[in-house]
Coordinates of C-alpha atoms in Angstrom, one line a residue:
M30 CA -77.2 22.8 -10.7
K31 CA -78.5 26.0 -11.0
F32 CA -76.1 27.9 -13.1
T33 CA -72.5 26.6 -14.5
E34 CA -69.5 27.9 -14.9
N35 CA -67.4 28.1 -18.3
N36 CA -70.4 29.5 -20.4
R37 CA -72.2 26.6 -20.2
I38 CA -75.7 25.9 -19.2
S39 CA -77.6 23.9 -16.9
H40 CA -80.0 20.5 -18.4
R41 CA -82.5 22.5 -16.6
Q42 CA -81.6 26.1 -18.7
L43 CA -82.2 24.1 -21.9
Y44 CA -85.4 22.6 -20.7
R45 CA -87.1 26.3 -19.7
Q46 CA -85.3 27.3 -22.9
M47 CA -86.7 24.9 -25.0
V48 CA -90.8 25.4 -23.0
L49 CA -90.3 29.3 -24.0
T50 CA -88.5 29.0 -27.6
F51 CA -91.9 26.6 -29.0
L52 CA -94.9 27.4 -26.8
A53 CA -96.1 31.1 -28.0
P54 CA -95.8 29.5 -31.8
F55 CA -97.5 26.1 -30.6
L56 CA -100.4 27.5 -28.5
L57 CA -101.1 30.7 -31.4
C58 CA -100.4 28.6 -34.4
L59 CA -101.1 25.5 -34.4
P60 CA -105.1 24.3 -33.1
G61 CA -105.7 27.5 -35.6
E62 CA -107.4 27.3 -39.1
G63 CA -107.7 23.4 -38.5
A64 CA -104.2 23.0 -38.4
L65 CA -104.5 20.8 -35.6
A66 CA -107.4 19.5 -34.2
G67 CA -109.3 17.2 -32.1
R68 CA -108.9 13.9 -31.2
E69 CA -107.0 13.7 -34.2
G70 CA -104.6 16.4 -33.7
V71 CA -104.4 14.4 -30.0
V72 CA -103.4 11.0 -31.8
G73 CA -101.5 12.5 -34.4
I74 CA -99.1 14.4 -31.1
L75 CA -99.1 11.1 -29.5
A76 CA -98.1 9.0 -32.6
A77 CA -95.0 12.2 -33.8
L78 CA -93.8 12.2 -29.7
P79 CA -92.2 9.0 -29.8
L80 CA -90.6 9.9 -33.0
L81 CA -89.3 13.3 -31.8
A82 CA -88.0 10.5 -28.4
G83 CA -85.3 9.1 -31.1
Y84 CA -84.9 11.9 -33.3
V85 CA -83.5 14.0 -30.5
I86 CA -81.4 11.4 -29.3
L87 CA -79.9 11.3 -33.0
L88 CA -79.6 15.1 -32.6
M89 CA -77.1 14.6 -29.5
R90 CA -74.7 12.2 -31.5
M91 CA -74.4 14.1 -34.9
V92 CA -73.5 17.5 -32.0
P93 CA -69.6 16.7 -33.5
W94 CA -70.6 17.4 -37.2
Y95 CA -72.4 20.1 -36.8
T96 CA -69.0 21.7 -35.3
D97 CA -67.6 22.3 -38.2
P98 CA -69.5 21.7 -41.4
V99 CA -66.8 23.1 -43.4
K100 CA -64.3 21.2 -42.9
N101 CA -66.3 17.5 -42.1
L102 CA -68.3 18.3 -45.7
G103 CA -65.6 20.2 -47.4
P104 CA -66.1 23.9 -47.9
V105 CA -68.9 23.7 -50.4
Q106 CA -70.7 21.3 -48.6
G107 CA -70.4 23.0 -45.9
R108 CA -71.3 26.5 -46.7
L109 CA -74.5 25.3 -48.3
A110 CA -75.4 23.3 -45.7
G111 CA -74.9 26.5 -43.3
L112 CA -77.3 28.3 -46.7
F113 CA -79.6 26.1 -45.3
F114 CA -80.3 25.8 -41.5
L115 CA -80.3 29.8 -42.2
S116 CA -83.0 29.7 -44.6
Y117 CA -84.9 28.7 -41.5
V118 CA -83.7 31.2 -39.2
F119 CA -84.7 33.5 -42.0
L120 CA -88.6 32.5 -42.5
T121 CA -88.3 30.8 -39.9
G122 CA -88.1 34.7 -38.1
A123 CA -89.4 36.6 -40.8
Y124 CA -92.7 34.8 -39.6
L125 CA -92.4 35.3 -36.0
L126 CA -91.9 38.5 -37.1
D127 CA -94.7 39.4 -39.4
L128 CA -97.5 37.4 -36.5
M129 CA -96.0 40.2 -33.3
A130 CA -97.3 43.2 -36.1
E131 CA -100.4 41.7 -36.4
L132 CA -101.2 40.4 -32.8
I133 CA -99.4 42.5 -30.6
P134 CA -101.5 45.9 -31.9
E135 CA -104.8 43.6 -31.5
M136 CA -103.9 42.7 -28.0
L137 CA -102.1 45.4 -25.8
V138 CA -100.2 48.2 -28.0
P139 CA -103.8 49.7 -30.2
G140 CA -102.3 52.4 -32.6
V141 CA -99.1 51.6 -33.0
P142 CA -98.4 50.6 -36.6
G143 CA -97.1 47.1 -37.1
I144 CA -93.8 47.9 -38.8
W145 CA -92.6 50.0 -35.7
I146 CA -94.1 47.1 -33.8
A147 CA -91.3 44.9 -36.2
F148 CA -88.9 47.0 -36.2
L149 CA -89.0 47.2 -32.1
S150 CA -88.5 43.5 -31.7
V151 CA -85.9 43.0 -34.4
C152 CA -83.6 45.8 -32.7
V153 CA -84.7 44.2 -29.0
C154 CA -84.2 40.6 -30.5
S155 CA -80.4 41.0 -31.9
F156 CA -78.8 43.1 -29.5
G157 CA -75.7 41.4 -28.1
T158 CA -76.0 38.6 -30.7
H159 CA -72.3 38.1 -29.6
R160 CA -71.5 37.9 -26.4
G161 CA -72.3 34.3 -24.3
M162 CA -74.1 30.9 -23.8
Q163 CA -75.1 31.5 -20.3
R164 CA -76.8 35.2 -19.9
R165 CA -79.1 33.5 -22.3
G166 CA -79.7 30.4 -20.3
R167 CA -80.1 32.7 -17.3
M168 CA -82.8 34.6 -18.4
A169 CA -84.5 31.5 -18.6
E170 CA -83.7 29.9 -15.5
V171 CA -85.8 33.3 -14.3
S172 CA -88.2 33.1 -16.8
G173 CA -89.5 30.2 -18.2
G174 CA -90.7 27.9 -15.3
L175 CA -93.1 31.4 -14.4
L176 CA -94.2 31.0 -18.5
L177 CA -95.2 27.7 -18.2
G178 CA -96.5 28.2 -14.5
G179 CA -99.0 31.3 -16.2
I180 CA -100.2 29.4 -19.1
V181 CA -101.2 25.8 -17.4
L182 CA -102.5 28.4 -14.7
M183 CA -105.0 30.2 -17.1
M184 CA -105.4 26.8 -18.4
V185 CA -106.7 25.4 -14.9
L186 CA -109.2 28.7 -14.6
C187 CA -110.8 28.2 -18.1
L188 CA -112.1 24.3 -17.0
G189 CA -114.4 25.7 -14.8
Q190 CA -115.6 27.4 -18.3
S191 CA -115.8 24.3 -20.0
R192 CA -119.1 22.2 -20.7
I193 CA -119.7 19.0 -21.1
S194 CA -122.4 19.9 -23.8
Y195 CA -119.2 21.1 -25.6
L196 CA -116.9 17.5 -25.4
Q197 CA -120.9 16.0 -26.8
E198 CA -120.6 17.7 -29.7
M199 CA -116.8 16.6 -30.5
Q200 CA -117.5 13.4 -29.3
E201 CA -120.2 12.8 -31.7
T202 CA -117.7 13.2 -34.7
A203 CA -117.0 10.0 -36.0
L204 CA -112.9 10.1 -35.0
A205 CA -111.2 11.1 -39.0
A206 CA -108.6 8.1 -39.5
G207 CA -107.9 9.7 -42.7
E208 CA -106.7 13.0 -41.2
I209 CA -104.7 11.3 -38.6
P210 CA -101.6 11.2 -40.8
G211 CA -101.8 14.9 -41.5
S212 CA -101.5 16.0 -38.1
F213 CA -99.0 13.4 -37.2
Y214 CA -96.8 15.5 -40.3
T215 CA -97.8 18.9 -38.7
V216 CA -97.0 17.9 -35.7
L217 CA -93.1 16.9 -37.2
C218 CA -93.0 19.4 -39.1
A219 CA -93.6 21.8 -36.2
F220 CA -90.6 20.6 -34.5
S221 CA -88.4 21.3 -37.0
G222 CA -86.4 24.0 -34.6
L223 CA -84.8 21.1 -33.3
S224 CA -82.8 20.2 -35.7
L225 CA -80.5 23.8 -34.7
L226 CA -80.0 22.5 -31.3
P227 CA -76.7 20.1 -31.8
F228 CA -75.5 24.6 -32.1
M229 CA -76.4 24.3 -28.7
L230 CA -75.6 20.8 -27.2
K231 CA -72.1 21.9 -26.8
D232 CA -72.8 24.7 -24.4
V233 CA -74.3 22.1 -22.0
E234 CA -73.0 21.1 -19.0
K235 CA -72.7 17.0 -19.3
R236 CA -73.8 16.7 -22.4
G237 CA -74.2 12.9 -22.6
T238 CA -77.0 13.3 -20.1
A239 CA -78.8 15.6 -21.5
G240 CA -80.8 13.3 -23.5
K241 CA -83.4 12.9 -20.4
T242 CA -83.9 17.3 -21.0
L243 CA -84.8 16.9 -24.0
L244 CA -87.4 14.4 -23.6
L245 CA -89.3 16.1 -21.1
G246 CA -88.9 19.5 -22.4
I247 CA -90.5 17.6 -25.8
T248 CA -93.7 15.5 -23.7
A249 CA -94.0 18.7 -22.2
L250 CA -94.5 21.0 -24.9
C251 CA -96.8 18.0 -26.3
G252 CA -98.4 17.1 -23.5
I253 CA -99.5 21.4 -23.3
L254 CA -100.8 21.5 -26.7
A255 CA -103.0 18.6 -26.2
G256 CA -104.7 19.9 -23.6
M257 CA -105.3 22.4 -25.3
L258 CA -106.7 20.8 -27.7
L259 CA -109.5 19.2 -26.0
L260 CA -110.3 22.6 -23.6
L261 CA -110.2 24.8 -26.7
P262 CA -113.7 23.0 -27.7
A263 CA -114.4 22.7 -24.4
V264 CA -114.6 26.0 -24.1
L265 CA -115.7 27.7 -27.0
G266 CA -117.3 24.5 -29.2
Q267 CA -116.8 23.3 -32.5
E268 CA -118.1 24.9 -34.5
R269 CA -117.1 28.1 -32.9
L270 CA -113.4 27.1 -33.3
A271 CA -113.6 26.0 -36.1
S272 CA -114.1 30.1 -37.5
E273 CA -111.2 30.7 -35.4
R274 CA -107.6 32.2 -36.9
Y275 CA -106.3 31.9 -33.3
P276 CA -108.4 30.1 -30.6
V277 CA -105.8 30.7 -27.9
L278 CA -107.0 34.6 -28.3
P279 CA -111.1 34.1 -27.0
L280 CA -109.9 31.4 -24.8
M281 CA -107.4 33.5 -22.9
A282 CA -110.5 36.5 -23.1
G283 CA -112.9 34.5 -20.9
A284 CA -109.7 33.4 -18.1
D285 CA -109.8 35.9 -15.3
L286 CA -109.6 35.0 -11.4
P287 CA -112.4 33.8 -9.6
G288 CA -114.6 36.2 -8.1
N289 CA -113.2 39.1 -10.5
V290 CA -110.1 40.2 -8.8
L291 CA -108.8 41.8 -11.4
A292 CA -110.5 42.6 -14.9
R293 CA -109.3 42.3 -17.7
F294 CA -107.1 39.5 -16.9
D295 CA -106.0 38.7 -20.8
V296 CA -103.8 41.0 -20.9
L297 CA -101.8 38.8 -18.6
W298 CA -101.8 35.9 -20.5
A299 CA -101.4 37.8 -24.2
G300 CA -97.9 39.2 -22.1
F301 CA -96.5 35.6 -21.6
L302 CA -97.0 34.7 -25.2
L303 CA -95.4 37.7 -26.3
Y304 CA -92.1 37.5 -24.2
S305 CA -92.5 33.7 -25.6
L306 CA -92.3 35.1 -29.2
L307 CA -90.0 37.5 -28.5
F308 CA -87.9 34.8 -27.1
A309 CA -88.2 32.6 -29.6
L310 CA -86.8 35.7 -32.3
G311 CA -84.3 35.9 -29.9
S312 CA -83.1 32.7 -30.1
L313 CA -83.4 32.2 -33.6
F314 CA -81.2 35.2 -34.3
H315 CA -78.7 32.9 -31.7
Y316 CA -78.9 30.2 -34.4
G317 CA -77.9 32.2 -36.9
H318 CA -75.0 33.8 -35.6
Q319 CA -73.6 30.5 -34.4
I320 CA -73.9 29.4 -37.7
T321 CA -72.7 31.7 -40.4
E322 CA -69.4 31.1 -37.7
R323 CA -69.8 27.8 -38.1
A324 CA -70.1 27.6 -42.1
R325 CA -67.7 30.0 -42.1
L326 CA -70.2 32.3 -43.7
G327 CA -69.0 35.8 -42.1
S328 CA -70.5 37.4 -39.3
G329 CA -74.6 37.5 -38.6
R330 CA -74.7 39.3 -36.5
W331 CA -76.5 42.9 -38.1
W332 CA -77.0 41.6 -41.9
I333 CA -79.6 38.2 -40.0
P334 CA -82.0 40.7 -38.1
A335 CA -81.9 42.7 -41.6
A336 CA -83.2 40.4 -43.5
V337 CA -85.6 38.7 -41.2
F338 CA -87.3 42.2 -40.8
L339 CA -87.2 42.3 -44.9
L340 CA -88.9 39.2 -44.7
G341 CA -91.2 40.4 -42.2
V342 CA -92.5 43.0 -43.5
T343 CA -92.4 42.6 -47.0
E344 CA -95.1 41.4 -49.7
S345 CA -96.0 41.5 -52.3
G346 CA -98.8 41.7 -54.9
G347 CA -100.8 41.1 -51.5
T348 CA -99.0 38.1 -50.2
G349 CA -96.2 37.8 -47.3
I350 CA -94.7 35.4 -45.2
R351 CA -97.7 33.7 -44.0
D352 CA -98.7 32.9 -47.3
Y353 CA -95.8 31.0 -48.3
Y354 CA -94.7 30.1 -44.6
G355 CA -96.6 26.8 -44.8
F356 CA -95.4 25.3 -47.7
W357 CA -91.8 25.6 -47.3
L358 CA -91.7 23.9 -44.0
T359 CA -93.7 21.5 -44.5
R360 CA -92.5 20.2 -48.7
I361 CA -89.1 21.8 -48.3
F362 CA -87.0 22.2 -45.6
F363 CA -88.1 19.3 -43.4
P364 CA -87.9 16.6 -45.7
G365 CA -84.7 18.9 -47.0
M366 CA -83.2 18.6 -43.7
L367 CA -84.0 14.5 -42.9
L368 CA -82.1 14.1 -46.3
L369 CA -79.6 16.9 -45.4
Q370 CA -79.1 14.9 -41.9
A371 CA -78.2 11.8 -43.1
Y372 CA -75.5 13.1 -45.6
M373 CA -73.7 14.5 -42.7
A374 CA -73.9 11.3 -40.7
F375 CA -72.6 9.9 -43.1
R376 CA -69.5 12.0 -43.5
G377 CA -69.1 13.7 -40.2
R378 CA -66.6 11.3 -38.8
R379 CA -64.3 13.6 -36.7
K380 CA -65.4 15.6 -33.7
W381 CA -64.0 19.4 -33.4
N382 CA -65.6 20.9 -30.1
R383 CA -64.8 25.0 -31.5
K384 CA -65.7 27.7 -28.2
A385 CA -67.5 30.0 -29.5
A386 CA -71.6 30.8 -28.2
C387 CA -73.5 33.6 -29.1
A388 CA -75.6 36.0 -27.3
C389 CA -78.7 35.9 -24.9
A390 CA -81.0 38.7 -26.6
V391 CA -82.0 41.4 -23.8
I392 CA -86.0 40.1 -24.3
L393 CA -87.3 41.7 -21.0
S394 CA -86.6 45.3 -22.1
G395 CA -88.7 44.4 -25.3
C396 CA -91.7 44.8 -23.2
L397 CA -90.5 48.3 -21.6
F398 CA -90.4 49.5 -25.0
L399 CA -93.1 47.6 -26.6
G400 CA -96.0 47.3 -23.8
G401 CA -97.8 50.7 -22.2
C402 CA -100.5 52.1 -23.6
G403 CA -100.1 52.0 -26.9
A404 CA -98.9 56.0 -26.9
V405 CA -103.0 56.9 -25.2
E406 CA -101.9 57.2 -21.4
P407 CA -104.3 56.6 -19.1
E408 CA -105.7 60.0 -17.2
K409 CA -106.6 60.3 -21.4
R410 CA -108.9 57.6 -21.9
M411 CA -112.7 56.9 -21.5
Y412 CA -113.6 53.4 -19.2
P413 CA -117.1 52.4 -19.5
L414 CA -118.2 49.6 -17.2
A415 CA -121.6 49.5 -19.2
L416 CA -122.8 49.4 -23.0
G417 CA -126.2 49.7 -24.4
V418 CA -127.0 48.9 -28.4
N419 CA -130.4 49.3 -29.6
T420 CA -131.6 49.8 -32.6
D421 CA -134.7 52.3 -34.1
G422 CA -135.1 49.9 -37.4
Q423 CA -132.8 52.9 -39.7
G424 CA -129.9 52.1 -38.2
F425 CA -128.2 51.8 -34.2
K426 CA -127.8 53.4 -31.0
V427 CA -124.8 52.4 -28.2
T428 CA -124.7 53.8 -25.4
Y429 CA -121.8 54.0 -22.9
G430 CA -122.2 53.9 -18.7
M431 CA -119.6 55.7 -16.9
P432 CA -118.5 55.1 -13.9
D433 CA -118.9 57.5 -11.4
L434 CA -115.6 57.7 -9.6
P435 CA -115.7 60.7 -7.5
R436 CA -118.6 59.2 -5.9
A437 CA -117.4 54.9 -6.1
T438 CA -113.5 56.4 -4.5
G439 CA -115.7 58.2 -1.4
Q440 CA -115.3 61.7 -3.1
G441 CA -118.6 62.9 -2.7
K442 CA -119.3 65.4 -5.5
Q443 CA -118.5 65.4 -9.0
E444 CA -114.9 67.0 -10.9
E445 CA -115.1 69.6 -12.6
G446 CA -115.4 68.3 -16.5
G447 CA -115.4 65.0 -15.8
S448 CA -117.1 62.4 -17.7
L449 CA -120.9 62.4 -18.4
P450 CA -122.6 59.7 -16.7
V451 CA -124.0 57.9 -20.2
L452 CA -122.9 59.0 -23.4
S453 CA -125.4 57.7 -26.0
I454 CA -124.3 58.2 -30.2
Q455 CA -126.4 56.9 -33.2
G456 CA -126.0 56.1 -36.7
A457 CA -125.8 53.9 -39.1
D458 CA -123.7 51.4 -38.2
F459 CA -121.1 50.6 -36.1
Q460 CA -118.7 52.1 -37.8
E461 CA -120.0 55.1 -38.2
I462 CA -120.4 55.3 -34.7
Q463 CA -116.9 54.6 -34.3
K464 CA -116.3 58.0 -36.6
R465 CA -118.6 60.2 -34.9
Y466 CA -117.3 59.0 -31.1
D467 CA -113.7 60.2 -32.9
R468 CA -115.2 63.6 -34.6
S469 CA -116.3 64.4 -31.1
Q470 CA -114.6 63.5 -27.8
E471 CA -111.6 64.4 -26.5
K472 CA -110.9 60.5 -25.3
Y473 CA -109.7 57.8 -25.9
L474 CA -112.6 55.1 -26.1
D475 CA -111.3 52.3 -23.8
I476 CA -113.8 49.1 -23.7
S477 CA -111.4 46.8 -21.8
H478 CA -113.6 47.6 -18.9
I479 CA -116.3 46.7 -19.7
Q480 CA -118.9 44.5 -17.2
V481 CA -122.5 44.4 -19.1
I482 CA -124.1 44.9 -21.8
L483 CA -127.6 45.8 -22.0
L484 CA -129.5 44.5 -25.6
G485 CA -132.4 46.7 -26.9
N486 CA -135.9 44.3 -27.3
A487 CA -136.4 46.0 -30.2
L488 CA -132.7 45.2 -31.8
V489 CA -133.8 41.8 -30.1
E490 CA -137.1 41.6 -31.7
N491 CA -135.8 42.3 -35.4
G492 CA -132.3 40.0 -35.7
R493 CA -130.0 43.1 -35.8
W494 CA -127.9 41.2 -32.7
Q495 CA -126.2 39.5 -35.3
E496 CA -124.5 42.3 -37.0
F497 CA -123.7 43.6 -32.7
L498 CA -122.3 40.6 -32.7
S499 CA -120.4 40.4 -36.2
W500 CA -119.1 44.0 -35.1
L501 CA -118.1 43.4 -31.3
K502 CA -116.5 40.3 -32.4
Q503 CA -113.3 42.2 -34.3
E504 CA -112.9 44.1 -30.9
P505 CA -110.3 42.2 -30.1
F506 CA -110.1 44.2 -25.7
M507 CA -113.6 43.0 -25.8
G508 CA -113.8 40.6 -22.3
E509 CA -116.2 37.3 -23.4
N510 CA -116.6 37.1 -19.2
V511 CA -119.0 40.8 -19.5
Y512 CA -122.9 39.7 -19.1
L513 CA -125.7 39.6 -21.8
F514 CA -128.8 40.9 -20.7
S515 CA -132.2 42.6 -22.2
T516 CA -134.4 45.6 -21.9
E517 CA -136.8 48.0 -22.9
D518 CA -134.4 51.0 -23.3
P519 CA -131.1 50.4 -22.8
E520 CA -130.6 53.7 -22.3
A521 CA -132.5 54.3 -19.6
V522 CA -131.4 51.9 -17.3
L523 CA -128.2 53.1 -17.5
A524 CA -128.4 56.0 -16.6
L525 CA -130.2 55.5 -13.5
D526 CA -127.9 55.3 -10.1
G527 CA -126.1 52.4 -9.0
E528 CA -126.0 52.9 -5.6
G529 CA -123.3 55.9 -6.1
S530 CA -121.8 53.0 -9.2
S531 CA -121.4 52.5 -12.3
M532 CA -124.3 50.4 -13.6
G533 CA -122.0 48.0 -15.1
E534 CA -120.9 47.3 -10.7
F535 CA -124.4 47.2 -9.9
L536 CA -125.5 44.9 -12.6
T537 CA -122.1 42.7 -11.7
G538 CA -122.9 42.9 -8.3
L539 CA -126.5 41.1 -8.3
L540 CA -124.4 37.9 -10.0
E541 CA -121.6 37.9 -8.2
N542 CA -122.4 39.4 -4.4
R543 CA -124.4 36.5 -2.8
L544 CA -124.5 33.2 -1.0
P545 CA -123.9 30.4 -3.7
G546 CA -127.3 29.3 -3.0
Q547 CA -128.8 33.1 -4.1
Q548 CA -126.4 33.5 -7.3
K549 CA -128.3 34.0 -10.4
E550 CA -126.3 32.4 -13.3
G551 CA -125.8 34.5 -15.6
V552 CA -125.3 35.0 -19.1
T553 CA -121.6 35.2 -20.9
L554 CA -120.5 36.6 -24.3
R555 CA -119.0 33.8 -24.4
Q556 CA -122.2 31.9 -23.6
V557 CA -123.8 33.9 -26.2
Y558 CA -120.9 33.0 -29.0
H559 CA -121.7 29.8 -28.9
L560 CA -124.4 29.0 -29.4
W561 CA -124.8 31.6 -32.4
Y562 CA -121.9 30.2 -34.4
Q563 CA -123.9 26.8 -33.6
E564 CA -127.6 27.3 -33.9
G565 CA -127.9 31.2 -35.6
A566 CA -129.8 31.7 -32.3
L567 CA -129.7 34.6 -29.3
M568 CA -129.8 32.7 -25.8
H569 CA -132.8 33.6 -23.3
L570 CA -130.9 36.9 -22.2
P571 CA -132.3 37.9 -18.2
V572 CA -134.7 40.9 -18.5
I573 CA -134.2 44.0 -17.1
K574 CA -137.1 46.2 -15.6
A575 CA -136.9 49.7 -15.0
E576 CA -139.8 50.6 -12.8
N577 CA -139.9 54.5 -10.1
D578 CA -136.6 55.1 -10.6
S579 CA -135.0 51.2 -10.0
I580 CA -133.9 48.7 -11.5
Q581 CA -135.1 44.5 -11.4
V582 CA -133.8 41.6 -13.0
F583 CA -135.5 38.5 -13.6
F584 CA -133.7 35.9 -15.4
P585 CA -134.9 33.5 -17.8
G586 CA -138.1 31.5 -16.7
E587 CA -139.5 34.1 -13.5
N588 CA -142.2 36.0 -13.6
K589 CA -141.4 39.6 -15.3
D590 CA -145.2 40.2 -14.0
G591 CA -145.0 38.9 -10.3

């Protein structure tokens, strides 16, 4: 059944709502900072799966008891139970809001303050929470499969970037049996949101047979999460994975379509995660509204989003929601939830269905508000395709290679007031270089389209390349599938004309535009990061030599004098 009547949703809509709600928070937060990692994390997921399966069957039997907690538990106990579940809505919503306020300006809309991102997200996700359940189900019906397919496609594309040697690093490490119980408990706590399912199940068509759908949703989420725990070390390496707060973000930075069909394809993956985060926030508002009505706490249509916003943006002494959310979820809410549900199971007896449902937040409109170019129009940006870096022993020189747009598009002449083919800026460090650029150039610097990076020999020989990588690591718009080369003078190489295209396109073409047997293997930024994290060393890079207004590229092992 695709759509159902009488404000009910189908099993497929229920499944896709589960995927939309849990997928992005799990992928962003659980693999980072050692919460779940490697084989211990996979074993913890597999161990938790049977227990979660039994738990959702128990929740299906508790639907009548959630319908009217005041009647089943008494006026005081019922309202206290409602407030307890509302605490999950408040704190989890604030956590997601703070997460979006940090990540969205970095991934999609630079220059927009995080507090405005949080405000717009709350406004969009809280709109229409007093309407019917069926709209939320239809939104999930349309977009849930697209999100799931997009994430699976991203993982498939990343499989080609995995390294056997990286997996061997993980295999050489002994399985830490002492970490498995912690991973097991972390997975159970992450699925705490399932405790709110009974508020939805009364509006599911053929509720008695919805158990298979719930089990399928949990299995799909656990399977994707387990696959990601194996894919991340295979692509990034153990050392780098341990140092990343959100390791799925650098994974996305290298997940491009074959042949570089669409530059900066990771923006699409970021859009998928943003949509899932917005849907999760809207779902919390939806549940919060139902809890307040059924626990007879008034209407939470407006004050719940307001409370979530205040919790998400308020800090006290530098301590915000993400500093104490983990402790609250694992030490207070999860054990308290189990005790409360056990108490409800013994007290609740009568089944009383009430026609009450809340609406779907119009999340798609949030993409219109939060997407775009971060208040900087495309025509007001500068798009270098190549970057050169060198040092004179004191400071650094950064050179940006611009595309020759008129010639590359066949116009044949340089437009008046067009960008210079090469722009060089010197400074004591990269922060100073950025400030000098901002003081001297009228266009916003957009480095998301860079295809190649040229390191000067002086930078490589004196070891200051590590300072460059440390700075580059902080640039969220730099893709990790760009190629790196070394050369004597990056500025001189970038100043050469690559047959009407930028030097970035020219060098990329030398690597990719060949028959399979003729292609050379370039060195990508992701590979450089891995060796840097593992051994503190720089990979051997292809060398560029400029002679008589032409260039030659020599790969490691080739004779540069021939």
